[in-house]
Structures are given as C-alpha cells and as structure tokens.
Backbone as ProteinMPNN parsed JSONL, in Angstrom:
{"seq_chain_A": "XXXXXXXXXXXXXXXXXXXXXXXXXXXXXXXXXXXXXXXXXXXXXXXXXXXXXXXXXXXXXXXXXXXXXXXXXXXXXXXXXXXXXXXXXXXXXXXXXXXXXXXXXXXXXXXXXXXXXXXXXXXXXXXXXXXXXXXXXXXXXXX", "coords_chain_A": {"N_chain_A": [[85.238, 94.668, 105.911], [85.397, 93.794, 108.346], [86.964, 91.219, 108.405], [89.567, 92.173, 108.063], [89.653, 93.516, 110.154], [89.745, 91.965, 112.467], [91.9, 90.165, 112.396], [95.078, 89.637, 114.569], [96.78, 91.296, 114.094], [95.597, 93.516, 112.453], [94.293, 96.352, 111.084], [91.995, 98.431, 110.172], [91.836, 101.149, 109.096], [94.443, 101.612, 108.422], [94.644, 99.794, 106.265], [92.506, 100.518, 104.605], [93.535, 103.576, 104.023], [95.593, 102.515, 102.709], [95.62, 100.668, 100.5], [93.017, 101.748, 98.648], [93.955, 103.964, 97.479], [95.051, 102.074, 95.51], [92.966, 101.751, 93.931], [91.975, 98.902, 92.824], [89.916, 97.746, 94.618], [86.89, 96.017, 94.002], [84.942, 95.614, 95.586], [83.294, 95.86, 99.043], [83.157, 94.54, 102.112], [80.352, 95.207, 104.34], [81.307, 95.466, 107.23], [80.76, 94.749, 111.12], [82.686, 93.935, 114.187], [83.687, 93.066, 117.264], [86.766, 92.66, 119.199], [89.642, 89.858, 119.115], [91.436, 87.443, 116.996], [91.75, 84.602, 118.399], [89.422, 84.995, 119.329], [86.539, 86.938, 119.022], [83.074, 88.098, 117.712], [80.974, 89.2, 115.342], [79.142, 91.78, 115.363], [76.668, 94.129, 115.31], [76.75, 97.082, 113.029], [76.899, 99.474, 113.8], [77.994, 98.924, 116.726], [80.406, 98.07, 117.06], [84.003, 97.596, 117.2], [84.968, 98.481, 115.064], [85.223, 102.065, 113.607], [82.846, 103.253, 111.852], [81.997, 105.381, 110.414], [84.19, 106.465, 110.061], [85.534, 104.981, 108.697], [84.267, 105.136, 106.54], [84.682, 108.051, 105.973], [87.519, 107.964, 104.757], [87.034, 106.41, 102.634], [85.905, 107.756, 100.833], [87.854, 110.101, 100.387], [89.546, 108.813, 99.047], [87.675, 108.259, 96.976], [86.866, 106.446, 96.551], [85.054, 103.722, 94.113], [83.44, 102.132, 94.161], [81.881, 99.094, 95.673], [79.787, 98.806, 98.29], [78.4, 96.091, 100.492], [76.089, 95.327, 102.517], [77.226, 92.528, 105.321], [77.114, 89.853, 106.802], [75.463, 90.053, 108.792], [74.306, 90.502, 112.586], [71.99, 88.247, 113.521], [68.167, 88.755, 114.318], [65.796, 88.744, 116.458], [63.291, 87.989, 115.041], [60.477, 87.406, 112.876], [61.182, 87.145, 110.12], [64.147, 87.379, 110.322], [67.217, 87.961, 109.194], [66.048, 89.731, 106.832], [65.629, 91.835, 108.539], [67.649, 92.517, 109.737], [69.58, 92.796, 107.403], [68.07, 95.428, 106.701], [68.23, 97.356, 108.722], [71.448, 97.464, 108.824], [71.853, 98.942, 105.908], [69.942, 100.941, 106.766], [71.443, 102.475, 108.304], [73.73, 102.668, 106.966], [72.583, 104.575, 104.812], [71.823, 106.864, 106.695], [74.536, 107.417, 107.383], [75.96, 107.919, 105.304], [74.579, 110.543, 104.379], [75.387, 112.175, 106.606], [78.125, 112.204, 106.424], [78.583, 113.889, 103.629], [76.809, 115.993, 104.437], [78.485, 117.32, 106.194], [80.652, 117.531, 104.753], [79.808, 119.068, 103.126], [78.485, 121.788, 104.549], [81.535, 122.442, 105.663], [82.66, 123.487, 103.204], [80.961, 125.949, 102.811], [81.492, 127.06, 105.061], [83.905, 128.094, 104.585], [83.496, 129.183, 101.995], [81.094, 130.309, 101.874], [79.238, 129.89, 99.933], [78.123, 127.124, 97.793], [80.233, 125.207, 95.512], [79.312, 125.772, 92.887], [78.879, 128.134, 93.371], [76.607, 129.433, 93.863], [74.388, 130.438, 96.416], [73.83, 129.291, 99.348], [70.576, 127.546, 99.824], [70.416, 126.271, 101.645], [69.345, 123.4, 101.126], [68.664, 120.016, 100.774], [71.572, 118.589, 99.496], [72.014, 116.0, 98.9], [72.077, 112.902, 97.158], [70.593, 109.934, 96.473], [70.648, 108.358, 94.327], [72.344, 108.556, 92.453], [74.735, 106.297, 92.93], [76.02, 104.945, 95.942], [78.765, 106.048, 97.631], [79.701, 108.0, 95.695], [77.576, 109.92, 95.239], [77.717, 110.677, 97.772], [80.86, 112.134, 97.425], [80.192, 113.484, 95.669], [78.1, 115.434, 96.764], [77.833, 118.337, 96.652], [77.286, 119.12, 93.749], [74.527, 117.778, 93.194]], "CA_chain_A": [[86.034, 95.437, 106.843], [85.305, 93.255, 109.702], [87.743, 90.245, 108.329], [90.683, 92.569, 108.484], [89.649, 93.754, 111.665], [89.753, 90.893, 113.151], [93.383, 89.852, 112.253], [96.104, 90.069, 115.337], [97.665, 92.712, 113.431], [94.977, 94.537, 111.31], [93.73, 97.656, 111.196], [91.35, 98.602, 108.862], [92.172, 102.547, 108.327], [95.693, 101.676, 107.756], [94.201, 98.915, 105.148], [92.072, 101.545, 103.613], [94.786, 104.263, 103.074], [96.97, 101.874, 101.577], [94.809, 99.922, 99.198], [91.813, 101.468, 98.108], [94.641, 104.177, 96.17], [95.433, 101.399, 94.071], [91.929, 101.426, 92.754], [92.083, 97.257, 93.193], [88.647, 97.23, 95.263], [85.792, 96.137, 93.627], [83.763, 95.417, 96.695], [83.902, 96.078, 100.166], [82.169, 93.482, 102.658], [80.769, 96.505, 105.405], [80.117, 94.58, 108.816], [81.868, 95.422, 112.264], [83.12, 93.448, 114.831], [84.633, 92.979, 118.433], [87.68, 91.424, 119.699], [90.569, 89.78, 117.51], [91.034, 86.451, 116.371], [90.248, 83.851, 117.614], [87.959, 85.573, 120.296], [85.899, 87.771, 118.418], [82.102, 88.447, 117.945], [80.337, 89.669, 114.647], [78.849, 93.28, 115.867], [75.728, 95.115, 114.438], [77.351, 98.255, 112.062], [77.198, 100.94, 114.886], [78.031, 98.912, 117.698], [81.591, 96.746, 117.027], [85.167, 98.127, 117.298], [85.304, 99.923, 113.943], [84.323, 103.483, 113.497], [82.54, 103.118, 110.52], [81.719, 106.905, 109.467], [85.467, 107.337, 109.724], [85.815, 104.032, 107.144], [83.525, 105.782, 105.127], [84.988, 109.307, 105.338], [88.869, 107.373, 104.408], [86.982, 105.621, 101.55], [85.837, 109.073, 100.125], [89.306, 110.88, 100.566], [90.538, 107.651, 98.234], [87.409, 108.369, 95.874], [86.432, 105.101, 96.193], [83.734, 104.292, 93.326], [83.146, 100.412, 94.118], [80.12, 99.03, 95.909], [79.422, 98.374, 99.724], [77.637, 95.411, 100.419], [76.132, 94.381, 104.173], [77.416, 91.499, 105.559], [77.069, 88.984, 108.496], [74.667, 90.889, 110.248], [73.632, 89.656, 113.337], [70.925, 87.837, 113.659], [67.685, 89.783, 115.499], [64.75, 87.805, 117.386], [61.672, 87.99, 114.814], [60.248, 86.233, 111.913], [62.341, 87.854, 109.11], [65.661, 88.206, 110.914], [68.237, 88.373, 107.872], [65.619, 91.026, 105.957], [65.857, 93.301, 109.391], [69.277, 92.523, 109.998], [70.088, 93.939, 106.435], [67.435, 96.794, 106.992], [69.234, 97.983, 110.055], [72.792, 97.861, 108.204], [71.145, 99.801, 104.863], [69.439, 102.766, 106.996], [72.634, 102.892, 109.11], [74.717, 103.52, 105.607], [72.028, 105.924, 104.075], [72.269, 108.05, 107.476], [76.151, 107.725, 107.382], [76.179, 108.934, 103.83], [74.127, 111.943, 104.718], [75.981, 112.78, 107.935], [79.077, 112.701, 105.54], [77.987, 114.646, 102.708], [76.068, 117.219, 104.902], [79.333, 117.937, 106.943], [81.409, 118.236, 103.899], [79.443, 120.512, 102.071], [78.852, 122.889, 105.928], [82.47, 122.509, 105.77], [83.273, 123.981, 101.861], [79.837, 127.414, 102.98], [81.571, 127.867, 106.263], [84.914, 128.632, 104.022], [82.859, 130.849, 101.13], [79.76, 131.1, 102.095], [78.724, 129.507, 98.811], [78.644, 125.823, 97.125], [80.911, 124.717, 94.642], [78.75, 126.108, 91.967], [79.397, 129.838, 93.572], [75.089, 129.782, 94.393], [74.21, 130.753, 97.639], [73.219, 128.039, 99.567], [68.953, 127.758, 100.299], [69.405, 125.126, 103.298], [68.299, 121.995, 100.689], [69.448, 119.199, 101.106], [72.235, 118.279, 98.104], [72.584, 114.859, 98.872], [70.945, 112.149, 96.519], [71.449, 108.604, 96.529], [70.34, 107.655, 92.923], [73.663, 108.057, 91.262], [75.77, 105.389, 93.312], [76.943, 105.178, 97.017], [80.036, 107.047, 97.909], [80.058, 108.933, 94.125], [76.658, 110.474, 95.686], [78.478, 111.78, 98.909], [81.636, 112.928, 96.889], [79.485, 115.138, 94.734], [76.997, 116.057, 97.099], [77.768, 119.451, 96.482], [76.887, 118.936, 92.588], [73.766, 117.414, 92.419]], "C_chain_A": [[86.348, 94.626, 108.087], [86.472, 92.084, 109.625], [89.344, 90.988, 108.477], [91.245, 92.984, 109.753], [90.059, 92.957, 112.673], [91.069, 90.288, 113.393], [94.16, 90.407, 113.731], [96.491, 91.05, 115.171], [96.641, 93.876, 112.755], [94.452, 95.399, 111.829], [93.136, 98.332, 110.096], [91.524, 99.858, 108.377], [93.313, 101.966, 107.835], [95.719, 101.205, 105.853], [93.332, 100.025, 103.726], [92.629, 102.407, 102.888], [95.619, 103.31, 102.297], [96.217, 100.923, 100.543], [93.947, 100.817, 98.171], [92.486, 103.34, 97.197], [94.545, 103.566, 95.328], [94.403, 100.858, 93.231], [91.385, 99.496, 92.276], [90.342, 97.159, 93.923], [87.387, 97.235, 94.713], [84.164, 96.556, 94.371], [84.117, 95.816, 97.999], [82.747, 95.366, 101.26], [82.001, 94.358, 104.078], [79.98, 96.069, 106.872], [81.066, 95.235, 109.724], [81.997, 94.072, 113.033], [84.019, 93.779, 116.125], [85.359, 91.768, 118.858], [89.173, 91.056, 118.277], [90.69, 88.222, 117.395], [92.108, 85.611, 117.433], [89.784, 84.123, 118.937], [87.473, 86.525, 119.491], [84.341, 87.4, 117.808], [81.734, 89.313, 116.467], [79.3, 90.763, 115.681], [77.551, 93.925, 114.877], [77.018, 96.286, 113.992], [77.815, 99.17, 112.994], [77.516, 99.965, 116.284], [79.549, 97.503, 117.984], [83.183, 98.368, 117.401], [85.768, 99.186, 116.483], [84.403, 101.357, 114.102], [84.024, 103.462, 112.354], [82.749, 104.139, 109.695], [83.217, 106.939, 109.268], [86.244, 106.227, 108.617], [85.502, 104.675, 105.761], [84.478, 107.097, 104.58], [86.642, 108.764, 104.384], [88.114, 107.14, 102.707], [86.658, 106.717, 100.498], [87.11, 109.832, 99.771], [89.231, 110.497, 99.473], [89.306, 107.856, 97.085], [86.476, 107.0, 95.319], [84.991, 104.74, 95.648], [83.324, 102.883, 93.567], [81.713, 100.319, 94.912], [80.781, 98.134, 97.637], [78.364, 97.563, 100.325], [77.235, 94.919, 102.352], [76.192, 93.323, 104.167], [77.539, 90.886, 106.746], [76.471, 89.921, 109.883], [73.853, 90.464, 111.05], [71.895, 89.264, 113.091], [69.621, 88.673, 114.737], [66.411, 88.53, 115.778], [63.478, 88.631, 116.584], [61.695, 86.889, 113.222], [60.792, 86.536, 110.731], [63.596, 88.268, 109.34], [67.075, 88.688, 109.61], [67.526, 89.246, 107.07], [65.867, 91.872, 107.403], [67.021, 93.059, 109.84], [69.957, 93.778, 108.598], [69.102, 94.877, 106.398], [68.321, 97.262, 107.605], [70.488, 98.274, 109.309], [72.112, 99.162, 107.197], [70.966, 100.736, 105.503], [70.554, 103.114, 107.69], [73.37, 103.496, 107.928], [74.186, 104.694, 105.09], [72.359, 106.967, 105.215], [74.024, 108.162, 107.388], [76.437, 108.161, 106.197], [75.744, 110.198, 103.684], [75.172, 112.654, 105.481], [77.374, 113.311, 107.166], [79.094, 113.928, 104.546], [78.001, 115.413, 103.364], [77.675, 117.803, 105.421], [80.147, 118.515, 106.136], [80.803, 119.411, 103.215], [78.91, 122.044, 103.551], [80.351, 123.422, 106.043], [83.01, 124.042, 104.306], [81.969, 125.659, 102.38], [80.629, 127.758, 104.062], [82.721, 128.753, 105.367], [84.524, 130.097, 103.145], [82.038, 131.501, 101.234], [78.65, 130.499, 101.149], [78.933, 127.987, 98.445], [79.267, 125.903, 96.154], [80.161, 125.2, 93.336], [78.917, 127.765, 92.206], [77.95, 130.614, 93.839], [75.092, 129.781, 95.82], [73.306, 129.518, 98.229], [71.919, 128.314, 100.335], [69.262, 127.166, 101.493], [69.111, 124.197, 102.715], [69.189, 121.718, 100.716], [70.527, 118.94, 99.417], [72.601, 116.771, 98.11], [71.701, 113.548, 98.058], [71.624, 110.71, 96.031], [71.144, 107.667, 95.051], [71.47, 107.465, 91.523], [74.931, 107.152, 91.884], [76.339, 106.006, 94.794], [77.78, 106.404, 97.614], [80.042, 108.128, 96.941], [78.688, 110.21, 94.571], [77.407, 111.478, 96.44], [79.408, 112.589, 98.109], [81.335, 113.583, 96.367], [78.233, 115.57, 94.982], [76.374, 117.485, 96.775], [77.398, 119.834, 94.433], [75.414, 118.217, 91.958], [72.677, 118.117, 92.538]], "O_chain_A": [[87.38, 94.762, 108.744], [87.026, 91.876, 110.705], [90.243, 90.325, 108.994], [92.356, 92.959, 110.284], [90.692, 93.34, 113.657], [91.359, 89.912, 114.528], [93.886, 91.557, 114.071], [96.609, 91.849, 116.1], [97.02, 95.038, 112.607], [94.094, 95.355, 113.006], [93.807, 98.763, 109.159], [91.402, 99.928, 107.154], [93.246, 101.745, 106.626], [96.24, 101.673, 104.84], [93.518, 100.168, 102.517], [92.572, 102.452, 101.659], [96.232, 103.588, 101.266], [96.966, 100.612, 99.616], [94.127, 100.662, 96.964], [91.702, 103.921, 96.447], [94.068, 103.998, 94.279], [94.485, 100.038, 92.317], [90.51, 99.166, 91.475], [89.659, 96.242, 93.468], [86.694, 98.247, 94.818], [83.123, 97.165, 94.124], [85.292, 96.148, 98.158], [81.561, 95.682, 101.178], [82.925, 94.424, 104.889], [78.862, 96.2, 107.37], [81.942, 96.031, 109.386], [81.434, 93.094, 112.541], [84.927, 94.608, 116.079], [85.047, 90.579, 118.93], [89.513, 91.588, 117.22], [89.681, 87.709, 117.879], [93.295, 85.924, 117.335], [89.838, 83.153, 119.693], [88.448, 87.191, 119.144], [84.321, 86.259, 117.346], [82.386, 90.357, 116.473], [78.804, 90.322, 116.718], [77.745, 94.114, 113.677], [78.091, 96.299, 114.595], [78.965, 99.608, 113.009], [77.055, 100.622, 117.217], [79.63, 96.521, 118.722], [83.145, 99.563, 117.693], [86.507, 100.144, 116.706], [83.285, 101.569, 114.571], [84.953, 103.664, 111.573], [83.374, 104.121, 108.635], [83.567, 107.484, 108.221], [87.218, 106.488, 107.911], [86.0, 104.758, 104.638], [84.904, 107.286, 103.44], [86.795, 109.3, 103.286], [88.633, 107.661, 101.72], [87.114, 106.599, 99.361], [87.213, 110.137, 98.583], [88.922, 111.31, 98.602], [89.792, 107.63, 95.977], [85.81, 106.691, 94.331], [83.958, 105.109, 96.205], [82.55, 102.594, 92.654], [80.759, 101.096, 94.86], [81.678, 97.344, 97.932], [77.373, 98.179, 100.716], [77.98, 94.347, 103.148], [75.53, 92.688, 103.346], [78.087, 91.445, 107.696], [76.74, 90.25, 111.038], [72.76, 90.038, 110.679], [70.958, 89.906, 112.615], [69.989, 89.16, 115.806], [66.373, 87.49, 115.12], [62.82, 89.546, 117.081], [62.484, 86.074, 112.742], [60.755, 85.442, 110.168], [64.147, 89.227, 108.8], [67.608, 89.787, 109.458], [68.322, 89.805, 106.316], [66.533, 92.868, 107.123], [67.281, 93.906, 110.695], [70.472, 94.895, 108.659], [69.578, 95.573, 105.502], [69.328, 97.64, 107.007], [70.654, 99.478, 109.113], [71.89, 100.256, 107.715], [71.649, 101.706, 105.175], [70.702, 104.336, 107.704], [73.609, 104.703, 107.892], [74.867, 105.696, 104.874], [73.084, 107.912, 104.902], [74.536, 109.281, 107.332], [77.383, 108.948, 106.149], [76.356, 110.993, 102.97], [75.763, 113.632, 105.022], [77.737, 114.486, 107.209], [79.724, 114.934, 104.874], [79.074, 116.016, 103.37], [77.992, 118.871, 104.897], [80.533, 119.667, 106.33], [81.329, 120.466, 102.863], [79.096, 123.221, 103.243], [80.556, 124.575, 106.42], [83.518, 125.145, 104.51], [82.601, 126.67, 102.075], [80.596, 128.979, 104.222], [82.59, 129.977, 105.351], [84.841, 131.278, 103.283], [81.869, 132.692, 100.973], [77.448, 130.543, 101.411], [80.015, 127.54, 98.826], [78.935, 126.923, 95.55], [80.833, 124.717, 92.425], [79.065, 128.533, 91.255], [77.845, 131.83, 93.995], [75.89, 129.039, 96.393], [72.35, 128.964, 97.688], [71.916, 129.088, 101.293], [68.534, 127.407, 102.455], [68.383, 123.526, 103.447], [70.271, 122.305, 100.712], [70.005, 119.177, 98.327], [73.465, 116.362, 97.334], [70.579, 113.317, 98.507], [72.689, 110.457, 95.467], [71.435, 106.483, 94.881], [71.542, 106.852, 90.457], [76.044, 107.278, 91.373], [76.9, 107.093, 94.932], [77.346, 107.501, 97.965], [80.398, 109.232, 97.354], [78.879, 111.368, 94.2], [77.704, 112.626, 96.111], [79.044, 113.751, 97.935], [82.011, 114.61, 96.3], [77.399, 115.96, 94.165], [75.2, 117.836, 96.656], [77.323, 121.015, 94.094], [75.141, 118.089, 90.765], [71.717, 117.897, 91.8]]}, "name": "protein", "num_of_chains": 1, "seq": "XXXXXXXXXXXXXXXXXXXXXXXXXXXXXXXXXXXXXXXXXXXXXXXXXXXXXXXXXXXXXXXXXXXXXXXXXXXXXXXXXXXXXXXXXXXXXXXXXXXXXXXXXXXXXXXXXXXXXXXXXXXXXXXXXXXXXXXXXXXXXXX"}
C-alpha cells in the first residue's frame, strides 16, 4: 500500500476501488507511510498517512480473498527488532479485523435485530480468524 502511496500522484483508495475488482491481486504489501516521493518516511501501520481500517474496509467491499503480508516495518530499539516490528503490524491487523467485522455485523442487528442466520444475537463474538484474513471478516456473521 505504502509504494503507491508514496507516488506524486497516488492514492491508495482510488487504487483499491479500481483494481482489486479485477480480482488481479494476489498479494498486498500492508505498511504505511509519510510524505511523497522523494521525501518520505516508512511509518509504523497506525501511525503514517494511510487510514488503514478504511484500506481494509475498501478491500472487503471488493471481496478481496488474497493475502496481506507486513512489510518494512520500522525498525524498534531491542534485541529482536524485525520479530517485534512484525508483532506490532500482526496485532494491529487482528484488532483491525475485529473492529471491522464487529461493526458490520452491529450494523446488519441494528437493521433486524437478528444475524444473517435470522438467530437472535447472544453478544458472542462471531469473528474467527482460522478460515483466512479478510474471508473471516466478510463472513463474520456466518461463522
């Protein structure tokens, strides 16, 4: 996300609506960044120019079943910095996959009252990350 970002011109929602239709994206490289090129700054996940959750929620709309990999995440000041660099990204995605999920499926009970199955909803959580990424969130309300 962050290499398009970065571009004079780019804009990564625009990039999202218009690509990740055409089903073309295998991968998606999910870092952030500030600035544009050539001043610009690799960014921890939550703290660059992109709005991530709202990458994410775009990439859901579109369905998108591919795979989200962290990348170029800063460096942090201890003796494992690239394992807590990609920690930090990782729990940032699992909470942004919740936060997603949860809102959509608050969203579909405020409407009926009920989940997508037409059961009254307990309050548990429906969100489970063992069948793939994004495909998780999109059928939070199904698992």
């Amino acid at each position: 996300m962050g290499s398009i970002q970065v571009m004079r011109n780019g804009n990564i929602y625009e990039a999202i609506d218009r690509f990740t239709p055409l089903d073309r994206l295998a991968y998606i490289h999910f870092r952030n960044v500030r600035g544009k090129v050539p001043h610009y700054v690799e960014a921890f996940v939550d703290d660059g120019d992109i709005d991530m959750l709202e990458c994410l929620r775009l990439l859901k709309k579109h369905n998108y079943g591919g795979v989200l990999i962290p990348d170029h995440t800063p460096q942090l000041e201890c003796r494992a910095s690239w394992h807590a660099g990609m920690a930090y990204d990782l729990g940032y995605m699992q909470a942004a996959f919740q936060v997603i999920g949860e809102k959509d499926e608050k969203r579909r009970q405020d409407i009926s009252g009920t989940d997508q199955k037409g059961a009254l909803h307990s309050g548990s959580r429906r969100y489970s990350g063992r069948d793939g990424i994004l495909s998780s969130v999109s059928s939070a309300a199904d698992s």
